[in-house]
CSV table of C-alpha atoms and ligand atoms in Angstrom, one decimal:
chain,number,residue,atom,x,y,z
A,1,MET,CA,-12.9,17.0,-233.3
A,2,GLU,CA,-16.1,17.2,-231.2
A,3,ASN,CA,-17.6,20.7,-231.0
A,4,LYS,CA,-17.6,22.2,-227.5
A,5,PRO,CA,-20.8,23.7,-226.1
A,6,VAL,CA,-20.9,27.5,-226.1
A,7,ILE,CA,-22.1,29.8,-223.4
A,8,LYS,CA,-22.4,33.6,-223.3
A,9,VAL,CA,-21.2,35.7,-220.3
A,10,ILE,CA,-22.2,39.4,-220.4
A,11,GLY,CA,-20.0,41.7,-218.5
A,12,ALA,CA,-16.2,41.3,-217.9
A,13,GLY,CA,-16.2,42.5,-214.4
A,14,LEU,CA,-15.3,40.5,-211.3
A,15,ALA,CA,-18.2,38.1,-211.6
A,16,GLY,CA,-18.1,37.9,-215.4
A,17,CYS,CA,-14.4,37.2,-215.5
A,18,GLU,CA,-14.7,34.5,-212.8
A,19,ALA,CA,-17.7,33.0,-214.4
A,20,ALA,CA,-16.0,32.8,-217.9
A,21,TYR,CA,-12.8,31.4,-216.6
A,22,GLN,CA,-14.5,28.7,-214.6
A,23,ALA,CA,-16.7,27.7,-217.4
A,24,ALA,CA,-13.7,27.5,-219.7
A,25,ARG,CA,-11.9,25.3,-217.2
A,26,LEU,CA,-14.8,22.9,-217.3
A,27,GLY,CA,-14.4,22.7,-221.1
A,28,VAL,CA,-17.0,24.8,-222.6
A,29,GLN,CA,-16.4,27.6,-225.1
A,30,VAL,CA,-17.2,31.0,-223.7
A,31,GLU,CA,-18.1,34.2,-225.5
A,32,LEU,CA,-17.4,37.0,-223.1
A,33,TYR,CA,-19.1,40.4,-223.9
A,34,GLU,CA,-17.9,43.7,-222.4
A,35,MET,CA,-19.0,47.1,-223.4
A,36,LYS,CA,-15.7,48.8,-222.5
A,37,PRO,CA,-13.9,50.6,-224.1
A,38,HIS,CA,-16.8,51.6,-226.3
A,39,LYS,CA,-19.0,52.6,-223.4
A,40,TYR,CA,-18.2,53.2,-219.7
A,41,SER,CA,-20.4,53.2,-216.7
A,42,PRO,CA,-20.1,56.5,-214.6
A,43,ALA,CA,-17.7,54.5,-212.2
A,44,HIS,CA,-15.5,52.6,-214.7
A,45,HIS,CA,-12.5,54.4,-216.3
A,46,SER,CA,-10.0,51.6,-217.4
A,47,ALA,CA,-10.3,49.5,-220.6
A,48,ASP,CA,-9.0,46.5,-218.6
A,49,PHE,CA,-11.4,43.9,-217.2
A,50,ALA,CA,-12.4,43.4,-213.5
A,51,GLU,CA,-11.9,46.9,-212.6
A,52,LEU,CA,-12.0,47.8,-208.8
A,53,VAL,CA,-14.1,50.9,-209.0
A,54,CYS,CA,-13.4,52.3,-205.4
A,55,SER,CA,-11.3,50.7,-202.8
A,56,ASN,CA,-8.3,48.6,-203.7
A,57,SER,CA,-8.9,46.3,-200.6
A,58,LEU,CA,-10.6,42.9,-200.7
A,59,ARG,CA,-10.8,43.1,-197.0
A,60,SER,CA,-9.8,40.8,-194.2
A,61,ASN,CA,-7.4,37.9,-194.8
A,62,ASP,CA,-8.3,36.2,-191.6
A,63,THR,CA,-10.5,33.1,-192.0
A,64,SER,CA,-12.2,33.7,-188.7
A,65,ASN,CA,-13.7,36.7,-190.5
A,66,ALA,CA,-16.5,35.7,-193.1
A,67,VAL,CA,-15.0,37.5,-196.0
A,68,GLY,CA,-11.5,36.0,-195.1
A,69,LEU,CA,-13.1,32.5,-195.1
A,70,LEU,CA,-14.9,33.4,-198.5
A,71,LYS,CA,-11.5,34.3,-200.0
A,72,GLU,CA,-9.8,31.2,-198.7
A,73,GLU,CA,-12.6,29.0,-200.2
A,74,LEU,CA,-12.3,30.7,-203.6
A,75,LEU,CA,-8.6,30.4,-203.6
A,76,ARG,CA,-8.8,26.7,-202.8
A,77,LEU,CA,-11.4,26.2,-205.5
A,78,GLY,CA,-9.2,27.8,-208.1
A,79,SER,CA,-10.6,31.3,-208.5
A,80,LEU,CA,-8.9,33.5,-211.1
A,81,ILE,CA,-9.8,36.7,-209.2
A,82,MET,CA,-8.1,35.4,-206.0
A,83,GLU,CA,-5.1,34.2,-208.0
A,84,ALA,CA,-4.7,37.7,-209.4
A,85,ALA,CA,-5.3,39.4,-206.1
A,86,TYR,CA,-2.5,37.4,-204.4
A,87,ALA,CA,-0.2,37.9,-207.4
A,88,THR,CA,-0.6,41.6,-207.3
A,89,ALA,CA,-1.0,42.3,-203.5
A,90,VAL,CA,0.5,45.2,-201.7
A,91,PRO,CA,1.2,45.4,-198.0
A,92,ALA,CA,-2.0,46.1,-196.0
A,93,GLY,CA,-1.7,44.5,-192.7
A,94,SER,CA,-4.2,41.8,-192.2
A,95,ALA,CA,-6.2,42.9,-195.2
A,96,LEU,CA,-5.7,41.8,-198.8
A,97,ALA,CA,-5.1,44.9,-200.9
A,98,VAL,CA,-3.9,44.9,-204.5
A,99,ASN,CA,-2.3,47.2,-207.1
A,100,ARG,CA,-5.5,47.8,-208.9
A,101,ALA,CA,-3.9,48.5,-212.3
A,102,GLU,CA,-1.8,45.2,-212.1
A,103,PHE,CA,-4.7,43.3,-210.8
A,104,SER,CA,-6.9,44.2,-213.8
A,105,ARG,CA,-4.1,43.6,-216.2
A,106,TYR,CA,-3.3,40.3,-214.8
A,107,ILE,CA,-7.0,39.2,-215.3
A,108,THR,CA,-7.3,40.7,-218.6
A,109,GLU,CA,-4.2,38.9,-220.0
A,110,LYS,CA,-5.2,35.6,-218.4
A,111,ILE,CA,-8.7,35.8,-220.0
A,112,GLU,CA,-7.3,36.8,-223.4
A,113,GLN,CA,-4.8,34.0,-223.2
A,114,THR,CA,-7.5,31.3,-222.2
A,115,GLU,CA,-8.0,29.3,-225.3
A,116,ASN,CA,-11.8,28.6,-224.6
A,117,ILE,CA,-12.6,32.3,-224.2
A,118,THR,CA,-13.6,34.7,-227.0
A,119,VAL,CA,-13.9,38.3,-226.0
A,120,ILE,CA,-16.5,40.3,-227.9
A,121,LYS,CA,-16.3,44.1,-227.3
A,122,GLY,CA,-19.6,46.1,-227.4
A,123,GLU,CA,-22.6,47.0,-225.3
A,124,VAL,CA,-25.3,44.1,-225.1
A,125,THR,CA,-28.8,45.6,-225.3
A,126,GLU,CA,-30.9,42.5,-225.4
A,127,ILE,CA,-31.0,39.3,-223.2
A,128,PRO,CA,-30.0,36.5,-225.5
A,129,ASP,CA,-33.0,34.1,-226.0
A,130,ASP,CA,-30.9,31.0,-227.0
A,131,GLY,CA,-28.3,28.8,-225.3
A,132,VAL,CA,-26.8,29.2,-221.8
A,133,THR,CA,-26.2,32.9,-220.8
A,134,VAL,CA,-24.7,34.5,-217.6
A,135,ILE,CA,-25.6,38.2,-217.0
A,136,ALA,CA,-22.9,39.8,-214.9
A,137,THR,CA,-23.2,43.5,-215.8
A,138,GLY,CA,-23.0,44.7,-212.2
A,139,PRO,CA,-24.5,47.5,-210.2
A,140,LEU,CA,-24.1,50.0,-212.9
A,141,THR,CA,-25.5,47.9,-215.8
A,142,SER,CA,-26.1,49.9,-218.9
A,143,GLU,CA,-29.6,51.5,-219.2
A,144,ALA,CA,-30.7,49.5,-222.4
A,145,LEU,CA,-29.9,46.2,-220.8
A,146,ALA,CA,-31.3,47.2,-217.4
A,147,GLU,CA,-34.6,47.9,-219.1
A,148,LYS,CA,-34.7,44.4,-220.6
A,149,ILE,CA,-33.9,42.9,-217.3
A,150,ALA,CA,-36.6,44.9,-215.6
A,151,ASN,CA,-39.1,43.6,-218.2
A,152,LEU,CA,-38.0,40.0,-217.6
A,153,THR,CA,-38.5,40.4,-213.8
A,154,GLY,CA,-41.9,41.8,-214.1
A,155,GLY,CA,-41.1,45.6,-213.8
A,156,THR,CA,-41.0,45.9,-210.1
A,157,GLU,CA,-38.4,43.3,-209.3
A,158,LEU,CA,-35.3,45.2,-210.4
A,159,HIS,CA,-34.0,47.7,-207.9
A,160,PHE,CA,-31.9,50.7,-208.8
A,161,PHE,CA,-31.0,52.0,-205.5
A,162,ASP,CA,-29.9,50.3,-202.2
A,163,ALA,CA,-31.1,52.0,-199.0
A,164,ALA,CA,-30.4,49.6,-196.2
A,165,ALA,CA,-30.1,49.8,-192.4
A,166,PRO,CA,-27.2,48.2,-190.6
A,167,ILE,CA,-27.4,44.5,-189.5
A,168,ILE,CA,-26.1,43.5,-186.2
A,169,ASP,CA,-24.8,40.2,-184.8
A,170,PHE,CA,-27.3,39.1,-182.4
A,171,SER,CA,-24.7,37.4,-180.2
A,172,THR,CA,-23.1,40.8,-179.6
A,173,VAL,CA,-26.2,42.6,-178.3
A,174,ASN,CA,-26.4,43.2,-174.5
A,175,THR,CA,-29.7,41.5,-173.8
A,176,GLU,CA,-29.5,42.7,-170.1
A,177,VAL,CA,-30.6,46.1,-171.6
A,178,ALA,CA,-32.3,45.2,-174.9
A,179,PHE,CA,-35.5,43.3,-174.5
A,180,PHE,CA,-37.6,41.2,-176.8
A,181,ALA,CA,-41.2,42.5,-177.4
A,182,SER,CA,-43.4,43.3,-180.4
A,183,ARG,CA,-45.2,46.7,-180.3
A,184,TYR,CA,-48.5,46.5,-178.2
A,185,GLY,CA,-47.7,42.8,-177.7
A,186,LYS,CA,-48.8,41.8,-181.3
A,187,GLY,CA,-47.0,38.9,-182.9
A,188,ASP,CA,-44.0,36.9,-181.9
A,189,PRO,CA,-41.9,38.8,-179.3
A,190,THR,CA,-38.7,37.4,-180.7
A,191,ASP,CA,-39.2,39.2,-184.0
A,192,TYR,CA,-38.1,42.5,-182.3
A,193,LEU,CA,-35.3,43.6,-179.9
A,194,ASN,CA,-35.9,46.9,-178.2
A,195,CYS,CA,-33.1,49.3,-177.1
A,196,PRO,CA,-34.7,51.8,-174.6
A,197,MET,CA,-33.2,55.3,-174.0
A,198,THR,CA,-33.5,57.8,-171.3
A,199,HIS,CA,-33.9,61.5,-172.0
A,200,GLU,CA,-30.1,62.0,-171.4
A,201,GLU,CA,-29.1,59.1,-173.5
A,202,TYR,CA,-31.3,60.2,-176.4
A,203,ASP,CA,-29.9,63.8,-176.1
A,204,ALA,CA,-26.3,62.4,-176.4
A,205,PHE,CA,-27.2,60.1,-179.2
A,206,TYR,CA,-29.1,62.9,-181.1
A,207,ARG,CA,-26.2,65.2,-180.9
A,208,ALA,CA,-23.7,62.6,-182.1
A,209,LEU,CA,-26.0,61.7,-185.0
A,210,VAL,CA,-26.6,65.1,-186.5
A,211,THR,CA,-23.0,66.0,-186.4
A,212,ALA,CA,-21.5,62.7,-187.6
A,213,ASP,CA,-19.6,62.4,-190.9
A,214,VAL,CA,-21.5,61.2,-194.0
A,215,ALA,CA,-19.9,59.4,-196.9
A,216,GLU,CA,-19.1,61.3,-200.0
A,217,LEU,CA,-22.1,61.1,-202.5
A,218,LYS,CA,-21.2,60.4,-206.2
A,219,ASP,CA,-22.9,62.3,-208.8
A,220,PHE,CA,-24.7,59.3,-210.1
A,221,ASP,CA,-25.8,58.4,-206.6
A,222,ARG,CA,-27.3,62.0,-206.2
A,223,GLU,CA,-29.1,61.6,-209.6
A,224,SER,CA,-30.5,58.2,-208.5
A,225,GLN,CA,-31.9,59.6,-205.2
A,226,LYS,CA,-33.7,62.4,-207.1
A,227,GLU,CA,-35.4,60.1,-209.4
A,228,PRO,CA,-38.8,59.2,-207.7
A,229,THR,CA,-39.5,56.2,-209.9
A,230,VAL,CA,-36.4,54.4,-209.0
A,231,PHE,CA,-35.8,55.4,-205.4
A,232,GLU,CA,-38.4,54.4,-202.9
A,233,GLY,CA,-38.0,57.4,-200.7
A,234,CYS,CA,-36.2,56.0,-197.7
A,235,MET,CA,-34.8,59.0,-195.8
A,236,PRO,CA,-31.4,58.6,-194.1
A,237,VAL,CA,-31.9,58.5,-190.3
A,238,GLU,CA,-29.5,61.4,-189.9
A,239,VAL,CA,-31.4,63.6,-192.4
A,240,MET,CA,-34.7,62.7,-190.6
A,241,ALA,CA,-32.9,63.7,-187.2
A,242,LYS,CA,-32.0,67.1,-188.6
A,243,ARG,CA,-35.7,67.9,-189.3
A,244,GLY,CA,-36.2,68.4,-185.5
A,245,TYR,CA,-35.2,67.2,-182.1
A,246,ASP,CA,-38.2,65.0,-181.7
A,247,THR,CA,-38.7,63.8,-185.2
A,248,LEU,CA,-37.1,60.4,-184.6
A,249,ARG,CA,-39.2,60.0,-181.3
A,250,PHE,CA,-42.2,60.1,-183.4
A,251,GLY,CA,-40.7,58.0,-186.2
A,252,PRO,CA,-38.2,55.1,-186.0
A,253,MET,CA,-37.5,55.6,-182.5
A,254,LYS,CA,-41.0,55.9,-181.0
A,255,PRO,CA,-41.4,54.1,-177.7
A,256,VAL,CA,-45.1,53.7,-177.6
A,257,GLY,CA,-46.5,50.2,-177.0
A,258,LEU,CA,-43.0,49.0,-175.8
A,259,PRO,CA,-43.2,49.1,-172.0
A,260,LEU,CA,-40.0,48.3,-170.1
A,261,PRO,CA,-40.0,44.8,-168.7
A,262,THR,CA,-38.5,46.3,-165.4
A,263,THR,CA,-41.0,49.1,-164.7
A,264,GLY,CA,-43.9,48.8,-167.2
A,265,GLU,CA,-43.2,52.4,-168.3
A,266,GLU,CA,-42.5,53.5,-171.8
A,267,ALA,CA,-38.9,54.8,-172.3
A,268,PHE,CA,-38.2,58.4,-173.6
A,269,ALA,CA,-37.3,56.8,-177.0
A,270,THR,CA,-36.7,53.2,-178.2
A,271,VAL,CA,-34.7,51.8,-181.1
A,272,GLN,CA,-36.1,48.6,-182.5
A,273,LEU,CA,-34.1,45.9,-184.2
A,274,ARG,CA,-36.1,43.4,-186.4
A,275,ARG,CA,-35.0,39.8,-186.9
A,276,GLU,CA,-33.3,39.4,-190.2
A,277,ASN,CA,-33.1,35.6,-190.6
A,278,LYS,CA,-35.0,32.4,-189.4
A,279,GLU,CA,-32.2,31.3,-187.1
A,280,GLY,CA,-32.3,34.9,-185.3
A,281,THR,CA,-28.5,35.4,-185.6
A,282,MET,CA,-29.0,38.7,-187.3
A,283,TYR,CA,-31.1,41.8,-186.5
A,284,ASN,CA,-31.5,45.0,-188.6
A,285,ILE,CA,-31.9,48.4,-186.9
A,286,VAL,CA,-35.4,49.5,-188.1
A,287,GLY,CA,-35.6,52.7,-190.1
A,288,PHE,CA,-31.9,53.4,-189.8
A,289,GLN,CA,-30.8,53.5,-193.4
A,290,THR,CA,-28.0,55.9,-193.4
A,291,HIS,CA,-25.3,57.7,-195.3
A,292,LEU,CA,-22.9,57.8,-192.4
A,293,THR,CA,-19.4,56.6,-193.0
A,294,PHE,CA,-18.9,53.1,-191.7
A,295,GLY,CA,-16.6,54.4,-188.9
A,296,GLU,CA,-19.2,56.8,-187.7
A,297,GLN,CA,-22.0,54.2,-187.8
A,298,LYS,CA,-19.9,52.1,-185.4
A,299,ARG,CA,-19.3,55.1,-183.1
A,300,VAL,CA,-22.7,56.5,-183.1
A,301,PHE,CA,-24.9,53.4,-183.2
A,302,ARG,CA,-23.0,51.9,-180.4
A,303,MET,CA,-24.3,54.7,-178.3
A,304,ILE,CA,-27.6,53.0,-178.4
A,305,PRO,CA,-28.1,51.2,-175.1
A,306,GLY,CA,-27.7,47.5,-175.5
A,307,LEU,CA,-25.5,47.9,-178.6
A,308,GLU,CA,-22.3,49.1,-176.8
A,309,ASN,CA,-20.3,46.2,-178.1
A,310,ALA,CA,-22.3,45.4,-181.1
A,311,GLU,CA,-20.7,44.0,-184.1
A,312,PHE,CA,-21.9,44.9,-187.6
A,313,PHE,CA,-22.7,42.2,-190.1
A,314,ARG,CA,-23.4,44.9,-192.6
A,315,TYR,CA,-23.2,48.7,-192.4
A,316,GLY,CA,-26.1,50.7,-193.7
A,317,VAL,CA,-25.8,52.0,-197.2
A,318,MET,CA,-27.5,54.3,-199.7
A,319,HIS,CA,-26.1,54.0,-203.2
A,320,ARG,CA,-26.8,53.3,-206.9
A,321,ASN,CA,-27.1,49.6,-207.1
A,322,THR,CA,-28.9,47.6,-209.9
A,323,TYR,CA,-29.9,44.3,-208.3
A,324,VAL,CA,-32.8,41.8,-208.9
A,325,ASN,CA,-35.3,40.7,-206.2
A,326,SER,CA,-33.5,37.3,-206.2
A,327,PRO,CA,-35.6,35.1,-203.7
A,328,GLY,CA,-37.9,33.0,-205.7
A,329,PHE,CA,-36.3,34.3,-208.9
A,330,LEU,CA,-32.8,32.7,-208.6
A,331,ALA,CA,-31.9,29.2,-207.5
A,332,PRO,CA,-28.8,28.6,-205.3
A,333,THR,CA,-26.9,28.0,-208.6
A,334,TYR,CA,-27.7,31.6,-209.6
A,335,ALA,CA,-29.9,30.2,-212.6
A,336,THR,CA,-33.2,31.8,-213.0
A,337,ILE,CA,-36.0,29.5,-211.8
A,338,ALA,CA,-38.3,30.2,-214.7
A,339,CYS,CA,-35.7,29.9,-217.3
A,340,PRO,CA,-32.9,27.6,-216.0
A,341,SER,CA,-30.5,28.4,-219.0
A,342,LEU,CA,-30.3,32.1,-218.0
A,343,PHE,CA,-28.0,32.9,-215.0
A,344,PHE,CA,-27.2,36.0,-213.2
A,345,ALA,CA,-24.0,36.7,-211.3
A,346,GLY,CA,-22.2,39.4,-209.3
A,347,GLN,CA,-23.6,42.3,-207.4
A,348,MET,CA,-26.8,42.4,-209.5
A,349,THR,CA,-27.9,39.1,-207.8
A,350,GLY,CA,-28.0,40.8,-204.3
A,351,VAL,CA,-24.6,39.9,-203.1
A,352,GLU,CA,-22.5,43.0,-202.0
A,353,GLY,CA,-18.8,43.5,-202.5
A,354,TYR,CA,-15.8,42.6,-204.6
A,355,VAL,CA,-15.3,39.1,-203.1
A,356,GLU,CA,-19.0,38.3,-202.8
A,357,SER,CA,-19.5,39.2,-206.6
A,358,THR,CA,-16.6,37.0,-207.4
A,359,SER,CA,-18.1,34.1,-205.5
A,360,SER,CA,-21.4,34.4,-207.3
A,361,GLY,CA,-19.5,34.5,-210.6
A,362,PHE,CA,-17.7,31.3,-209.6
A,363,VAL,CA,-20.9,29.4,-208.8
A,364,ALA,CA,-22.8,30.7,-211.8
A,365,GLY,CA,-20.0,30.1,-214.2
A,366,VAL,CA,-19.5,26.5,-213.0
A,367,ASN,CA,-23.2,25.8,-213.1
A,368,ALA,CA,-23.8,27.4,-216.5
A,369,ALA,CA,-20.9,25.2,-217.8
A,370,LEU,CA,-22.3,22.1,-216.2
A,371,LEU,CA,-25.7,22.8,-217.7
A,372,ALA,CA,-24.2,23.2,-221.2
A,373,LEU,CA,-22.3,19.9,-220.7
A,374,ASN,CA,-25.6,18.2,-219.6
A,375,ARG,CA,-24.2,17.5,-216.2
A,376,GLU,CA,-25.7,17.7,-212.8
A,377,SER,CA,-25.5,21.2,-211.1
A,378,MET,CA,-23.3,21.9,-208.1
A,379,ILE,CA,-24.9,23.5,-205.1
A,380,PHE,CA,-22.6,24.6,-202.4
A,381,PRO,CA,-23.9,23.9,-198.9
A,382,LYS,CA,-24.9,26.5,-196.3
A,383,GLU,CA,-22.0,25.5,-194.1
A,384,THR,CA,-19.6,27.2,-196.6
A,385,GLU,CA,-19.6,30.9,-197.0
A,386,ILE,CA,-19.7,30.5,-200.9
A,387,GLY,CA,-22.9,28.4,-200.4
A,388,ALA,CA,-24.4,30.6,-197.5
A,389,LEU,CA,-24.4,33.5,-199.9
A,390,ALA,CA,-25.9,31.6,-202.7
A,391,HIS,CA,-28.6,30.3,-200.4
A,392,TYR,CA,-29.2,33.8,-199.0
A,393,VAL,CA,-29.7,35.2,-202.4
A,394,SER,CA,-32.2,32.5,-203.5
A,395,GLU,CA,-34.1,32.4,-200.2
A,396,GLY,CA,-33.9,35.9,-198.7
A,397,GLY,CA,-34.3,36.7,-195.0
A,398,VAL,CA,-37.5,36.9,-193.1
A,399,SER,CA,-38.0,40.6,-193.9
A,400,SER,CA,-40.4,41.4,-196.7
A,401,SER,CA,-38.0,43.5,-198.7
A,402,PHE,CA,-34.8,41.8,-200.0
A,403,GLN,CA,-31.6,43.6,-199.2
A,404,PRO,CA,-28.2,42.9,-200.7
A,405,MET,CA,-25.8,41.1,-198.3
A,406,ASN,CA,-22.1,40.8,-197.9
A,407,ALA,CA,-20.3,37.8,-196.5
A,408,ASN,CA,-20.9,37.3,-192.8
A,409,PHE,CA,-21.3,34.5,-190.4
A,410,GLY,CA,-25.1,35.4,-189.7
A,411,ILE,CA,-26.0,33.7,-193.0
A,412,ILE,CA,-23.9,30.5,-192.6
A,413,ALA,CA,-25.6,27.3,-191.1
A,414,PRO,CA,-25.3,27.6,-187.3
A,415,PHE,CA,-24.0,24.8,-185.2
A,416,ASP,CA,-26.5,22.7,-183.4
A,417,LYS,CA,-24.8,23.3,-180.1
A,418,LYS,CA,-22.9,26.3,-178.7
A,419,ILE,CA,-19.3,26.5,-179.4
A,420,LYS,CA,-17.2,27.1,-176.2
A,421,GLY,CA,-14.6,29.9,-176.2
A,422,GLY,CA,-16.6,32.9,-177.4
A,423,LYS,CA,-17.1,34.4,-180.9
A,424,LYS,CA,-13.6,33.9,-182.2
A,425,ALA,CA,-13.7,30.3,-181.3
A,426,ARG,CA,-17.1,29.9,-183.0
A,427,ASN,CA,-16.0,31.7,-186.1
A,428,GLU,CA,-12.8,29.5,-186.3
A,429,ALA,CA,-15.0,26.6,-186.0
A,430,TYR,CA,-17.1,27.8,-188.9
A,431,ALA,CA,-14.0,28.1,-191.0
A,432,THR,CA,-12.6,24.7,-190.2
A,433,ARG,CA,-16.0,23.1,-190.9
A,434,SER,CA,-16.4,24.9,-194.3
A,435,LEU,CA,-12.8,24.2,-195.5
A,436,ASP,CA,-13.1,20.5,-194.5
A,437,ILE,CA,-16.3,20.3,-196.6
A,438,LEU,CA,-14.7,21.9,-199.5
A,439,GLU,CA,-11.6,19.8,-199.4
A,440,LYS,CA,-13.6,16.6,-199.1
A,441,THR,CA,-16.5,17.3,-201.5
A,442,PHE,CA,-15.7,20.1,-204.0
A,443,SER,CA,-12.0,20.9,-204.3
A,444,CYS,CA,-11.0,17.4,-205.7
A,445,PHE,CA,-14.0,17.4,-208.0
A,446,LEU,CA,-13.0,20.8,-209.6
A,447,LYS,CA,-9.3,19.8,-209.9
A,448,ASN,CA,-10.3,16.6,-211.7
A,449,GLU,CA,-12.3,18.7,-214.1
A,450,ASN,CA,-9.6,21.2,-215.0
A,451,THR,CA,-8.7,21.3,-218.6
A,452,ASP,CA,-5.8,23.7,-218.2
B,1,FAD,C1,-19.4,53.2,-207.1
B,1,FAD,C2,-19.2,51.9,-206.5
B,1,FAD,C3,-18.2,51.7,-205.6
B,1,FAD,C4,-18.0,50.4,-205.0
B,1,FAD,N1,-17.0,50.2,-204.1
B,1,FAD,C5,-16.7,49.0,-203.6
B,1,FAD,C6,-15.7,48.8,-202.7
B,1,FAD,O1,-14.9,49.6,-202.4
B,1,FAD,N2,-15.6,47.5,-202.1
B,1,FAD,C7,-16.4,46.5,-202.5
B,1,FAD,O2,-16.2,45.4,-201.9
B,1,FAD,N3,-17.4,46.7,-203.3
B,1,FAD,C8,-17.7,47.9,-203.9
B,1,FAD,N4,-18.8,48.0,-204.7
B,1,FAD,C9,-19.7,47.0,-205.0
B,1,FAD,C10,-19.3,45.9,-205.9
B,1,FAD,O3,-18.5,45.0,-205.2
B,1,FAD,C11,-18.5,46.2,-207.1
B,1,FAD,O4,-19.5,47.1,-207.9
B,1,FAD,C12,-18.1,45.0,-208.0
B,1,FAD,O5,-17.3,45.5,-209.1
B,1,FAD,C13,-19.3,44.3,-208.6
B,1,FAD,O6,-18.8,43.2,-209.4
B,1,FAD,P1,-19.7,42.8,-210.7
B,1,FAD,O7,-18.9,41.8,-211.4
B,1,FAD,O8,-21.0,42.4,-210.3
B,1,FAD,O9,-19.8,44.1,-211.6
B,1,FAD,P2,-18.7,45.0,-212.2
B,1,FAD,O10,-17.4,44.8,-211.7
B,1,FAD,O11,-19.1,46.4,-212.2
B,1,FAD,O12,-18.7,44.5,-213.8
B,1,FAD,C14,-19.7,44.6,-214.6
B,1,FAD,C15,-19.2,44.8,-216.1
B,1,FAD,O13,-20.1,44.8,-217.0
B,1,FAD,C16,-20.0,45.7,-218.0
B,1,FAD,N5,-21.2,46.1,-218.6
B,1,FAD,C17,-22.3,46.8,-218.0
B,1,FAD,N6,-23.3,46.9,-218.8
B,1,FAD,C18,-23.0,46.1,-219.8
B,1,FAD,C19,-23.7,45.8,-221.1
B,1,FAD,N7,-24.9,46.2,-221.3
B,1,FAD,N8,-23.1,45.1,-222.0
B,1,FAD,C20,-21.8,44.7,-221.9
B,1,FAD,N9,-21.1,45.0,-220.8
B,1,FAD,C21,-21.7,45.7,-219.8
B,1,FAD,C22,-19.2,46.8,-217.2
B,1,FAD,O14,-18.5,47.7,-218.1
B,1,FAD,C23,-18.3,46.2,-216.3
B,1,FAD,O15,-17.0,45.9,-216.8
B,1,FAD,C24,-18.9,49.4,-205.3
B,1,FAD,C25,-19.9,49.6,-206.2
B,1,FAD,C26,-20.1,50.8,-206.8
B,1,FAD,C27,-21.2,51.1,-207.8
């Protein structure tokens, strides 16, 4: 009998299990390495694979929501994680929530029963230098391996902490209030949107900000923030505000050089939003990295004039997160550009969230197997959410610092013309377009390749 090519997958989390399973389906032999139960990260506690370390929700099930569409794409493509999620779902309204113990057990059993997969227990401390490898060790990758990845990426290209400001859907900004302008008229005015505040508006906003609820800090997050070599020193906006009533007006909310188009005067304070992508569909709130809970971010940041009805593509976060600076380092297959037989998958590629990590595991696993089989790679187009994430990771946005991203419609290829019927109609059109492409181009291809 002909020997099957072998690939290695390191980490049996969401991305690693999906990658291993898809590669096995395509007919390669997979060695799946997992450090549990010998060693646990500070957030992992179960010996089973694909552990959900926090919430048991995989978020919206509605395909007019980007994460809902991503789940539907993965389900149609034959994702193991999606199969397990629907098999172990618990009632949660329009969201997909699971019984976490049953979910992990389902995946563990399926992996253990898959003929082409051999599970090897133990911590991996070196990056294998032969054959095809997928590294999927997650946001809490063990120290020894993280050090090797940092060396591989040139030392500064591996981040250990994610301090990100919220990203807003441009189409939901009230541009009757917010205006385009760069400070002192320097540069392209569409790079910045400005939300001016009167004294009274600032006062109300300030009081809401300093009294808003913050998310609970895990011990290992607290440690990461203390460590000066790994944390770049971004201060949460609410902490900066607590230093004094005017601190923000001399910091991220300074109004100088931004006269109002109506009067030519400067406002009492101005919040700036910076363009996040070439298409101008996403803007981040400059200097607003935050620890507020997601609910409080929505309540408090919607008090900013012009953002009354703002929709958040991504909320601000500050947490421990090991991720590589992927643009220029990874291709849209999640293979490293310098060494195409080495792939990364999951949260460490700069995608954010359970479903997003699964999606990157899917693409990396398929492409690692295709490479081992000497076959052409499979690149998902930007018109699909699975492809949009892969392209975002490999290309980044327009900002100089790469920030992890969750599934959203700001990264998907926009339509050439405006879709009538508002945001819901536009999102539904994105979903229809994506699922059509998958059905026509990819789903059949994968089904034909199945070996199970
Ligand atoms: C504390 C925390 C809470 C989170 N909460 C949520 C949430 O509620 N919702 C959400 O959508 N996302 C959440 N995330 C983000 C992210 O979606 C999850 O971390 C997700 O599990 C990432 O999937 P992954 O496959 O990349 O990594 P993981 O699921 O973490 O899998 C990585 C696996 O690799 C193993 N491993 C690590 N190092 C080694 C090594 N050297 N050798 C062998 N094995 C190794 C680990 O034991 C683990 O099993 C959270 C992240 C963190 C850190």
